Amino acid sequence: MIAPNPDFLGGRPRPFALRTLPGKGVSVLATLPISADTLLLAAAPLLILHTSSGPKPAEILHHFAALPAATQAAYLDLCSGLEAEKEQDQDARVLGVWQCNNFCLDDQGCVNAVFDLPSRLNHACVGRDNCRWQWDEEKGVIRFWAERDVEVGEELTHCYRPDWRMGTRNRRDALRGVYGFECRCRRCEEPDSDDE
């Protein structure tokens, strides 16, 4: 469920759509040519936590339980990274969705959130991503812009952890460990351009 966003692009239609891609799940693909620096979306979080030392599982579960039913459903519709048999355990699913989809919104790791549409933008390593984001604490929204020109049919991506400039093998291991997937972006598929 993607919540309507009344201030999105001043009422203009979104230049992208959600599509299921093999091996990636629900993804965001450009449906119109998108120019660099175009505002793509602004979204409020489904769940946001302010903590002193990063969120703990019990805090995540407690705050999830307090969400309205429609917000819980949107949250649970996101990727959890869990194997099918573990999907039935709601607590495991809630924590899996958090692990795979939370955005660290500050430098200390104390403000973290899960969003609906922004969580659909998949990862591409630095230099291969085509979107950037910024958290607006005052308005309580995350905004995504096109980092460069994007062609029709191109997947919209961002780098989940821009500090991961560590060589393909190590980066893939880190992404697999945290998010549960093997990165197949062009940078990872072209190891000559990246230190192993």
mmCIF file with all atom_site columns, C-alpha atoms in Angstrom:
data_model
loop_
_atom_site.group_PDB
_atom_site.id
_atom_site.type_symbol
_atom_site.label_atom_id
_atom_site.label_alt_id
_atom_site.label_comp_id
_atom_site.label_asym_id
_atom_site.label_entity_id
_atom_site.label_seq_id
_atom_site.pdbx_PDB_ins_code
_atom_site.Cartn_x
_atom_site.Cartn_y
_atom_site.Cartn_z
_atom_site.occupancy
_atom_site.B_iso_or_equiv
_atom_site.pdbx_formal_charge
_atom_site.auth_seq_id
_atom_site.auth_comp_id
_atom_site.auth_asym_id
_atom_site.auth_atom_id
_atom_site.pdbx_PDB_model_num
ATOM 1   C CA . MET A 1 1   ? 0.000  0.000   0.000   1.00 0.00 ? 1   MET A CA 1
ATOM 2   C CA . ILE A 1 2   ? 1.507  3.315   -1.049  1.00 0.00 ? 2   ILE A CA 1
ATOM 3   C CA . ALA A 1 3   ? -0.017 6.220   0.860   1.00 0.00 ? 3   ALA A CA 1
ATOM 4   C CA . PRO A 1 4   ? -1.055 9.221   -1.238  1.00 0.00 ? 4   PRO A CA 1
ATOM 5   C CA . ASN A 1 5   ? 1.310  12.146  -1.010  1.00 0.00 ? 5   ASN A CA 1
ATOM 6   C CA . PRO A 1 6   ? -0.578 15.398  -1.622  1.00 0.00 ? 6   PRO A CA 1
ATOM 7   C CA . ASP A 1 7   ? 2.520  17.585  -2.059  1.00 0.00 ? 7   ASP A CA 1
ATOM 8   C CA . PHE A 1 8   ? 4.313  15.163  -4.375  1.00 0.00 ? 8   PHE A CA 1
ATOM 9   C CA . LEU A 1 9   ? 5.817  17.035  -7.328  1.00 0.00 ? 9   LEU A CA 1
ATOM 10  C CA . GLY A 1 10  ? 3.171  19.733  -7.080  1.00 0.00 ? 10  GLY A CA 1
ATOM 11  C CA . GLY A 1 11  ? 0.438  17.356  -8.236  1.00 0.00 ? 11  GLY A CA 1
ATOM 12  C CA . ARG A 1 12  ? 2.318  16.062  -11.303 1.00 0.00 ? 12  ARG A CA 1
ATOM 13  C CA . PRO A 1 13  ? 2.156  12.310  -11.953 1.00 0.00 ? 13  PRO A CA 1
ATOM 14  C CA . ARG A 1 14  ? 4.910  10.138  -10.591 1.00 0.00 ? 14  ARG A CA 1
ATOM 15  C CA . PRO A 1 15  ? 7.576  9.353   -13.197 1.00 0.00 ? 15  PRO A CA 1
ATOM 16  C CA . PHE A 1 16  ? 7.877  5.773   -11.924 1.00 0.00 ? 16  PHE A CA 1
ATOM 17  C CA . ALA A 1 17  ? 5.849  2.671   -11.108 1.00 0.00 ? 17  ALA A CA 1
ATOM 18  C CA . LEU A 1 18  ? 6.199  -0.367  -8.880  1.00 0.00 ? 18  LEU A CA 1
ATOM 19  C CA . ARG A 1 19  ? 7.044  -3.603  -10.683 1.00 0.00 ? 19  ARG A CA 1
ATOM 20  C CA . THR A 1 20  ? 8.106  -7.049  -9.511  1.00 0.00 ? 20  THR A CA 1
ATOM 21  C CA . LEU A 1 21  ? 11.583 -7.936  -10.779 1.00 0.00 ? 21  LEU A CA 1
ATOM 22  C CA . PRO A 1 22  ? 12.955 -11.492 -10.676 1.00 0.00 ? 22  PRO A CA 1
ATOM 23  C CA . GLY A 1 23  ? 15.261 -11.932 -7.705  1.00 0.00 ? 23  GLY A CA 1
ATOM 24  C CA . LYS A 1 24  ? 14.520 -8.414  -6.401  1.00 0.00 ? 24  LYS A CA 1
ATOM 25  C CA . GLY A 1 25  ? 10.854 -8.378  -5.474  1.00 0.00 ? 25  GLY A CA 1
ATOM 26  C CA . VAL A 1 26  ? 8.832  -5.186  -5.780  1.00 0.00 ? 26  VAL A CA 1
ATOM 27  C CA . SER A 1 27  ? 11.044 -2.530  -7.346  1.00 0.00 ? 27  SER A CA 1
ATOM 28  C CA . VAL A 1 28  ? 10.686 1.021   -8.642  1.00 0.00 ? 28  VAL A CA 1
ATOM 29  C CA . LEU A 1 29  ? 11.121 1.597   -12.392 1.00 0.00 ? 29  LEU A CA 1
ATOM 30  C CA . ALA A 1 30  ? 11.108 4.861   -14.333 1.00 0.00 ? 30  ALA A CA 1
ATOM 31  C CA . THR A 1 31  ? 8.058  5.232   -16.590 1.00 0.00 ? 31  THR A CA 1
ATOM 32  C CA . LEU A 1 32  ? 9.154  8.601   -17.973 1.00 0.00 ? 32  LEU A CA 1
ATOM 33  C CA . PRO A 1 33  ? 12.594 10.079  -18.638 1.00 0.00 ? 33  PRO A CA 1
ATOM 34  C CA . ILE A 1 34  ? 13.804 11.677  -15.393 1.00 0.00 ? 34  ILE A CA 1
ATOM 35  C CA . SER A 1 35  ? 16.292 14.547  -15.370 1.00 0.00 ? 35  SER A CA 1
ATOM 36  C CA . ALA A 1 36  ? 19.076 14.815  -12.802 1.00 0.00 ? 36  ALA A CA 1
ATOM 37  C CA . ASP A 1 37  ? 18.047 16.629  -9.619  1.00 0.00 ? 37  ASP A CA 1
ATOM 38  C CA . THR A 1 38  ? 14.334 15.906  -10.128 1.00 0.00 ? 38  THR A CA 1
ATOM 39  C CA . LEU A 1 39  ? 12.467 15.460  -6.842  1.00 0.00 ? 39  LEU A CA 1
ATOM 40  C CA . LEU A 1 40  ? 11.037 11.947  -7.062  1.00 0.00 ? 40  LEU A CA 1
ATOM 41  C CA . LEU A 1 41  ? 9.187  11.543  -3.792  1.00 0.00 ? 41  LEU A CA 1
ATOM 42  C CA . ALA A 1 42  ? 8.673  12.753  -0.255  1.00 0.00 ? 42  ALA A CA 1
ATOM 43  C CA . ALA A 1 43  ? 7.375  10.320  2.346   1.00 0.00 ? 43  ALA A CA 1
ATOM 44  C CA . ALA A 1 44  ? 6.681  10.172  6.062   1.00 0.00 ? 44  ALA A CA 1
ATOM 45  C CA . PRO A 1 45  ? 7.865  7.059   7.914   1.00 0.00 ? 45  PRO A CA 1
ATOM 46  C CA . LEU A 1 46  ? 5.675  4.085   8.686   1.00 0.00 ? 46  LEU A CA 1
ATOM 47  C CA . LEU A 1 47  ? 7.680  3.594   11.879  1.00 0.00 ? 47  LEU A CA 1
ATOM 48  C CA . ILE A 1 48  ? 10.365 5.866   13.349  1.00 0.00 ? 48  ILE A CA 1
ATOM 49  C CA . LEU A 1 49  ? 12.397 5.306   16.493  1.00 0.00 ? 49  LEU A CA 1
ATOM 50  C CA . HIS A 1 50  ? 14.504 7.826   18.397  1.00 0.00 ? 50  HIS A CA 1
ATOM 51  C CA . THR A 1 51  ? 16.846 6.003   20.768  1.00 0.00 ? 51  THR A CA 1
ATOM 52  C CA . SER A 1 52  ? 20.022 6.801   22.660  1.00 0.00 ? 52  SER A CA 1
ATOM 53  C CA . SER A 1 53  ? 22.027 3.897   21.253  1.00 0.00 ? 53  SER A CA 1
ATOM 54  C CA . GLY A 1 54  ? 20.140 2.405   18.320  1.00 0.00 ? 54  GLY A CA 1
ATOM 55  C CA . PRO A 1 55  ? 16.838 0.502   18.445  1.00 0.00 ? 55  PRO A CA 1
ATOM 56  C CA . LYS A 1 56  ? 16.553 -2.791  20.306  1.00 0.00 ? 56  LYS A CA 1
ATOM 57  C CA . PRO A 1 57  ? 14.225 -5.606  19.147  1.00 0.00 ? 57  PRO A CA 1
ATOM 58  C CA . ALA A 1 58  ? 11.819 -5.097  22.062  1.00 0.00 ? 58  ALA A CA 1
ATOM 59  C CA . GLU A 1 59  ? 11.505 -1.378  21.187  1.00 0.00 ? 59  GLU A CA 1
ATOM 60  C CA . ILE A 1 60  ? 10.801 -2.144  17.545  1.00 0.00 ? 60  ILE A CA 1
ATOM 61  C CA . LEU A 1 61  ? 8.113  -4.692  18.452  1.00 0.00 ? 61  LEU A CA 1
ATOM 62  C CA . HIS A 1 62  ? 6.535  -2.379  21.038  1.00 0.00 ? 62  HIS A CA 1
ATOM 63  C CA . HIS A 1 63  ? 6.292  0.575   18.644  1.00 0.00 ? 63  HIS A CA 1
ATOM 64  C CA . PHE A 1 64  ? 5.070  -1.650  15.799  1.00 0.00 ? 64  PHE A CA 1
ATOM 65  C CA . ALA A 1 65  ? 2.240  -2.966  18.010  1.00 0.00 ? 65  ALA A CA 1
ATOM 66  C CA . ALA A 1 66  ? 1.080  0.627   18.623  1.00 0.00 ? 66  ALA A CA 1
ATOM 67  C CA . LEU A 1 67  ? 0.706  1.392   14.886  1.00 0.00 ? 67  LEU A CA 1
ATOM 68  C CA . PRO A 1 68  ? -2.748 1.554   13.247  1.00 0.00 ? 68  PRO A CA 1
ATOM 69  C CA . ALA A 1 69  ? -3.754 -1.644  11.444  1.00 0.00 ? 69  ALA A CA 1
ATOM 70  C CA . ALA A 1 70  ? -3.340 -0.119  7.950   1.00 0.00 ? 70  ALA A CA 1
ATOM 71  C CA . THR A 1 71  ? 0.189  1.066   8.784   1.00 0.00 ? 71  THR A CA 1
ATOM 72  C CA . GLN A 1 72  ? 1.068  -2.362  10.190  1.00 0.00 ? 72  GLN A CA 1
ATOM 73  C CA . ALA A 1 73  ? -0.178 -3.965  6.957   1.00 0.00 ? 73  ALA A CA 1
ATOM 74  C CA . ALA A 1 74  ? 1.929  -1.618  4.799   1.00 0.00 ? 74  ALA A CA 1
ATOM 75  C CA . TYR A 1 75  ? 4.969  -2.329  6.988   1.00 0.00 ? 75  TYR A CA 1
ATOM 76  C CA . LEU A 1 76  ? 4.484  -6.114  6.805   1.00 0.00 ? 76  LEU A CA 1
ATOM 77  C CA . ASP A 1 77  ? 4.139  -5.893  3.008   1.00 0.00 ? 77  ASP A CA 1
ATOM 78  C CA . LEU A 1 78  ? 7.829  -4.953  2.765   1.00 0.00 ? 78  LEU A CA 1
ATOM 79  C CA . CYS A 1 79  ? 10.640 -7.469  2.283   1.00 0.00 ? 79  CYS A CA 1
ATOM 80  C CA . SER A 1 80  ? 11.682 -9.251  5.471   1.00 0.00 ? 80  SER A CA 1
ATOM 81  C CA . GLY A 1 81  ? 14.595 -11.262 4.094   1.00 0.00 ? 81  GLY A CA 1
ATOM 82  C CA . LEU A 1 82  ? 13.202 -14.313 5.924   1.00 0.00 ? 82  LEU A CA 1
ATOM 83  C CA . GLU A 1 83  ? 12.842 -17.837 4.629   1.00 0.00 ? 83  GLU A CA 1
ATOM 84  C CA . ALA A 1 84  ? 9.226  -18.821 3.905   1.00 0.00 ? 84  ALA A CA 1
ATOM 85  C CA . GLU A 1 85  ? 8.736  -20.933 7.046   1.00 0.00 ? 85  GLU A CA 1
ATOM 86  C CA . LYS A 1 86  ? 9.827  -18.039 9.299   1.00 0.00 ? 86  LYS A CA 1
ATOM 87  C CA . GLU A 1 87  ? 7.388  -15.605 7.626   1.00 0.00 ? 87  GLU A CA 1
ATOM 88  C CA . GLN A 1 88  ? 4.564  -16.996 9.814   1.00 0.00 ? 88  GLN A CA 1
ATOM 89  C CA . ASP A 1 89  ? 6.145  -15.677 13.041  1.00 0.00 ? 89  ASP A CA 1
ATOM 90  C CA . GLN A 1 90  ? 4.945  -12.056 13.175  1.00 0.00 ? 90  GLN A CA 1
ATOM 91  C CA . ASP A 1 91  ? 7.647  -10.892 15.588  1.00 0.00 ? 91  ASP A CA 1
ATOM 92  C CA . ALA A 1 92  ? 10.346 -12.385 13.342  1.00 0.00 ? 92  ALA A CA 1
ATOM 93  C CA . ARG A 1 93  ? 8.708  -10.753 10.331  1.00 0.00 ? 93  ARG A CA 1
ATOM 94  C CA . VAL A 1 94  ? 8.519  -7.332  12.025  1.00 0.00 ? 94  VAL A CA 1
ATOM 95  C CA . LEU A 1 95  ? 12.202 -7.530  12.958  1.00 0.00 ? 95  LEU A CA 1
ATOM 96  C CA . GLY A 1 96  ? 13.148 -8.856  9.509   1.00 0.00 ? 96  GLY A CA 1
ATOM 97  C CA . VAL A 1 97  ? 11.356 -5.965  7.797   1.00 0.00 ? 97  VAL A CA 1
ATOM 98  C CA . TRP A 1 98  ? 13.170 -3.553  10.124  1.00 0.00 ? 98  TRP A CA 1
ATOM 99  C CA . GLN A 1 99  ? 16.553 -5.152  9.369   1.00 0.00 ? 99  GLN A CA 1
ATOM 100 C CA . CYS A 1 100 ? 16.048 -5.047  5.598   1.00 0.00 ? 100 CYS A CA 1
ATOM 101 C CA . ASN A 1 101 ? 14.349 -1.664  5.278   1.00 0.00 ? 101 ASN A CA 1
ATOM 102 C CA . ASN A 1 102 ? 15.341 0.762   8.011   1.00 0.00 ? 102 ASN A CA 1
ATOM 103 C CA . PHE A 1 103 ? 17.042 4.023   7.154   1.00 0.00 ? 103 PHE A CA 1
ATOM 104 C CA . CYS A 1 104 ? 19.542 5.483   9.608   1.00 0.00 ? 104 CYS A CA 1
ATOM 105 C CA . LEU A 1 105 ? 18.550 9.156   9.600   1.00 0.00 ? 105 LEU A CA 1
ATOM 106 C CA . ASP A 1 106 ? 21.321 10.630  11.740  1.00 0.00 ? 106 ASP A CA 1
ATOM 107 C CA . ASP A 1 107 ? 25.085 10.282  12.129  1.00 0.00 ? 107 ASP A CA 1
ATOM 108 C CA . GLN A 1 108 ? 24.873 8.471   15.471  1.00 0.00 ? 108 GLN A CA 1
ATOM 109 C CA . GLY A 1 109 ? 22.432 5.705   14.495  1.00 0.00 ? 109 GLY A CA 1
ATOM 110 C CA . CYS A 1 110 ? 19.887 6.940   17.032  1.00 0.00 ? 110 CYS A CA 1
ATOM 111 C CA . VAL A 1 111 ? 17.123 7.969   14.610  1.00 0.00 ? 111 VAL A CA 1
ATOM 112 C CA . ASN A 1 112 ? 15.960 5.101   12.403  1.00 0.00 ? 112 ASN A CA 1
ATOM 113 C CA . ALA A 1 113 ? 12.833 4.629   10.327  1.00 0.00 ? 113 ALA A CA 1
ATOM 114 C CA . VAL A 1 114 ? 11.072 2.349   7.870   1.00 0.00 ? 114 VAL A CA 1
ATOM 115 C CA . PHE A 1 115 ? 9.199  3.961   4.968   1.00 0.00 ? 115 PHE A CA 1
ATOM 116 C CA . ASP A 1 116 ? 6.740  2.497   2.475   1.00 0.00 ? 116 ASP A CA 1
ATOM 117 C CA . LEU A 1 117 ? 7.700  3.635   -1.026  1.00 0.00 ? 117 LEU A CA 1
ATOM 118 C CA . PRO A 1 118 ? 11.325 4.578   -0.221  1.00 0.00 ? 118 PRO A CA 1
ATOM 119 C CA . SER A 1 119 ? 11.902 1.010   0.998   1.00 0.00 ? 119 SER A CA 1
ATOM 120 C CA . ARG A 1 120 ? 11.005 -0.228  -2.495  1.00 0.00 ? 120 ARG A CA 1
ATOM 121 C CA . LEU A 1 121 ? 14.075 1.426   -4.025  1.00 0.00 ? 121 LEU A CA 1
ATOM 122 C CA . ASN A 1 122 ? 16.674 -1.307  -4.246  1.00 0.00 ? 122 ASN A CA 1
ATOM 123 C CA . HIS A 1 123 ? 20.402 -1.045  -3.656  1.00 0.00 ? 123 HIS A CA 1
ATOM 124 C CA . ALA A 1 124 ? 23.173 -0.292  -6.115  1.00 0.00 ? 124 ALA A CA 1
ATOM 125 C CA . CYS A 1 125 ? 26.706 0.363   -4.951  1.00 0.00 ? 125 CYS A CA 1
ATOM 126 C CA . VAL A 1 126 ? 28.215 3.851   -4.941  1.00 0.00 ? 126 VAL A CA 1
ATOM 127 C CA . GLY A 1 127 ? 28.732 5.056   -8.493  1.00 0.00 ? 127 GLY A CA 1
ATOM 128 C CA . ARG A 1 128 ? 25.994 2.825   -9.903  1.00 0.00 ? 128 ARG A CA 1
ATOM 129 C CA . ASP A 1 129 ? 23.076 4.236   -7.929  1.00 0.00 ? 129 ASP A CA 1
ATOM 130 C CA . ASN A 1 130 ? 20.846 6.871   -9.541  1.00 0.00 ? 130 ASN A CA 1
ATOM 131 C CA . CYS A 1 131 ? 19.046 8.397   -6.547  1.00 0.00 ? 131 CYS A CA 1
ATOM 132 C CA . ARG A 1 132 ? 20.009 10.232  -3.389  1.00 0.00 ? 132 ARG A CA 1
ATOM 133 C CA . TRP A 1 133 ? 17.960 11.014  -0.317  1.00 0.00 ? 133 TRP A CA 1
ATOM 134 C CA . GLN A 1 134 ? 17.810 13.461  2.545   1.00 0.00 ? 134 GLN A CA 1
ATOM 135 C CA . TRP A 1 135 ? 15.863 13.373  5.795   1.00 0.00 ? 135 TRP A CA 1
ATOM 136 C CA . ASP A 1 136 ? 13.968 16.545  6.714   1.00 0.00 ? 136 ASP A CA 1
ATOM 137 C CA . GLU A 1 137 ? 13.666 16.321  10.504  1.00 0.00 ? 137 GLU A CA 1
ATOM 138 C CA . GLU A 1 138 ? 11.546 19.462  10.732  1.00 0.00 ? 138 GLU A CA 1
ATOM 139 C CA . LYS A 1 139 ? 8.868  18.195  8.311   1.00 0.00 ? 139 LYS A CA 1
ATOM 140 C CA . GLY A 1 140 ? 9.306  14.519  9.185   1.00 0.00 ? 140 GLY A CA 1
ATOM 141 C CA . VAL A 1 141 ? 9.778  13.351  5.599   1.00 0.00 ? 141 VAL A CA 1
ATOM 142 C CA . ILE A 1 142 ? 12.461 11.713  3.532   1.00 0.00 ? 142 ILE A CA 1
ATOM 143 C CA . ARG A 1 143 ? 12.987 13.089  0.030   1.00 0.00 ? 143 ARG A CA 1
ATOM 144 C CA . PHE A 1 144 ? 14.523 11.296  -2.926  1.00 0.00 ? 144 PHE A CA 1
ATOM 145 C CA . TRP A 1 145 ? 16.014 13.024  -5.974  1.00 0.00 ? 145 TRP A CA 1
ATOM 146 C CA . ALA A 1 146 ? 17.426 11.666  -9.206  1.00 0.00 ? 146 ALA A CA 1
ATOM 147 C CA . GLU A 1 147 ? 21.221 11.756  -8.911  1.00 0.00 ? 147 GLU A CA 1
ATOM 148 C CA . ARG A 1 148 ? 21.617 11.689  -12.681 1.00 0.00 ? 148 ARG A CA 1
ATOM 149 C CA . ASP A 1 149 ? 19.426 11.402  -15.773 1.00 0.00 ? 149 ASP A CA 1
ATOM 150 C CA . VAL A 1 150 ? 17.362 8.197   -15.648 1.00 0.00 ? 150 VAL A CA 1
ATOM 151 C CA . GLU A 1 151 ? 15.995 6.426   -18.721 1.00 0.00 ? 151 GLU A CA 1
ATOM 152 C CA . VAL A 1 152 ? 12.526 4.899   -19.108 1.00 0.00 ? 152 VAL A CA 1
ATOM 153 C CA . GLY A 1 153 ? 12.576 1.328   -17.783 1.00 0.00 ? 153 GLY A CA 1
ATOM 154 C CA . GLU A 1 154 ? 15.641 1.911   -15.597 1.00 0.00 ? 154 GLU A CA 1
ATOM 155 C CA . GLU A 1 155 ? 15.350 0.788   -12.001 1.00 0.00 ? 155 GLU A CA 1
ATOM 156 C CA . LEU A 1 156 ? 15.577 3.556   -9.400  1.00 0.00 ? 156 LEU A CA 1
ATOM 157 C CA . THR A 1 157 ? 18.265 2.679   -6.849  1.00 0.00 ? 157 THR A CA 1
ATOM 158 C CA . HIS A 1 158 ? 20.281 4.165   -4.038  1.00 0.00 ? 158 HIS A CA 1
ATOM 159 C CA . CYS A 1 159 ? 23.296 2.982   -2.090  1.00 0.00 ? 159 CYS A CA 1
ATOM 160 C CA . TYR A 1 160 ? 22.094 1.529   1.208   1.00 0.00 ? 160 TYR A CA 1
ATOM 161 C CA . ARG A 1 161 ? 25.365 2.229   2.954   1.00 0.00 ? 161 ARG A CA 1
ATOM 162 C CA . PRO A 1 162 ? 27.538 4.764   1.143   1.00 0.00 ? 162 PRO A CA 1
ATOM 163 C CA . ASP A 1 163 ? 30.363 4.116   3.605   1.00 0.00 ? 163 ASP A CA 1
ATOM 164 C CA . TRP A 1 164 ? 30.804 0.620   2.164   1.00 0.00 ? 164 TRP A CA 1
ATOM 165 C CA . ARG A 1 165 ? 33.644 1.372   -0.249  1.00 0.00 ? 165 ARG A CA 1
ATOM 166 C CA . MET A 1 166 ? 35.505 -1.814  0.513   1.00 0.00 ? 166 MET A CA 1
ATOM 167 C CA . GLY A 1 167 ? 35.866 -3.941  -2.580  1.00 0.00 ? 167 GLY A CA 1
ATOM 168 C CA . THR A 1 168 ? 33.308 -6.197  -4.209  1.00 0.00 ? 168 THR A CA 1
ATOM 169 C CA . ARG A 1 169 ? 33.738 -9.376  -2.148  1.00 0.00 ? 169 ARG A CA 1
ATOM 170 C CA . ASN A 1 170 ? 33.674 -7.598  1.229   1.00 0.00 ? 170 ASN A CA 1
ATOM 171 C CA . ARG A 1 171 ? 30.805 -5.333  0.198   1.00 0.00 ? 171 ARG A CA 1
ATOM 172 C CA . ARG A 1 172 ? 28.747 -8.275  -1.055  1.00 0.00 ? 172 ARG A CA 1
ATOM 173 C CA . ASP A 1 173 ? 29.421 -10.189 2.187   1.00 0.00 ? 173 ASP A CA 1
ATOM 174 C CA . ALA A 1 174 ? 28.337 -7.164  4.241   1.00 0.00 ? 174 ALA A CA 1
ATOM 175 C CA . LEU A 1 175 ? 25.161 -6.631  2.192   1.00 0.00 ? 175 LEU A CA 1
ATOM 176 C CA . ARG A 1 176 ? 24.296 -10.334 2.410   1.00 0.00 ? 176 ARG A CA 1
ATOM 177 C CA . GLY A 1 177 ? 24.851 -10.325 6.173   1.00 0.00 ? 177 GLY A CA 1
ATOM 178 C CA . VAL A 1 178 ? 22.713 -7.259  6.867   1.00 0.00 ? 178 VAL A CA 1
ATOM 179 C CA . TYR A 1 179 ? 20.109 -7.293  4.089   1.00 0.00 ? 179 TYR A CA 1
ATOM 180 C CA . GLY A 1 180 ? 20.097 -10.927 2.941   1.00 0.00 ? 180 GLY A CA 1
ATOM 181 C CA . PHE A 1 181 ? 20.883 -10.480 -0.752  1.00 0.00 ? 181 PHE A CA 1
ATOM 182 C CA . GLU A 1 182 ? 23.790 -10.856 -3.151  1.00 0.00 ? 182 GLU A CA 1
ATOM 183 C CA . CYS A 1 183 ? 24.415 -7.528  -4.849  1.00 0.00 ? 183 CYS A CA 1
ATOM 184 C CA . ARG A 1 184 ? 24.212 -7.786  -8.645  1.00 0.00 ? 184 ARG A CA 1
ATOM 185 C CA . CYS A 1 185 ? 24.637 -4.110  -9.504  1.00 0.00 ? 185 CYS A CA 1
ATOM 186 C CA . ARG A 1 186 ? 26.905 -3.226  -12.408 1.00 0.00 ? 186 ARG A CA 1
ATOM 187 C CA . ARG A 1 187 ? 29.735 -2.237  -10.085 1.00 0.00 ? 187 ARG A CA 1
ATOM 188 C CA . CYS A 1 188 ? 29.709 -5.656  -8.408  1.00 0.00 ? 188 CYS A CA 1
ATOM 189 C CA . GLU A 1 189 ? 29.345 -7.446  -11.737 1.00 0.00 ? 189 GLU A CA 1
ATOM 190 C CA . GLU A 1 190 ? 32.409 -5.560  -13.102 1.00 0.00 ? 190 GLU A CA 1
ATOM 191 C CA . PRO A 1 191 ? 35.070 -6.560  -10.559 1.00 0.00 ? 191 PRO A CA 1
ATOM 192 C CA . ASP A 1 192 ? 37.841 -5.008  -12.674 1.00 0.00 ? 192 ASP A CA 1
ATOM 193 C CA . SER A 1 193 ? 36.502 -1.586  -11.677 1.00 0.00 ? 193 SER A CA 1
ATOM 194 C CA . ASP A 1 194 ? 36.588 -2.429  -7.978  1.00 0.00 ? 194 ASP A CA 1
ATOM 195 C CA . ASP A 1 195 ? 39.250 -3.856  -5.669  1.00 0.00 ? 195 ASP A CA 1
ATOM 196 C CA . GLU A 1 196 ? 38.547 -7.397  -4.581  1.00 0.00 ? 196 GLU A CA 1
#
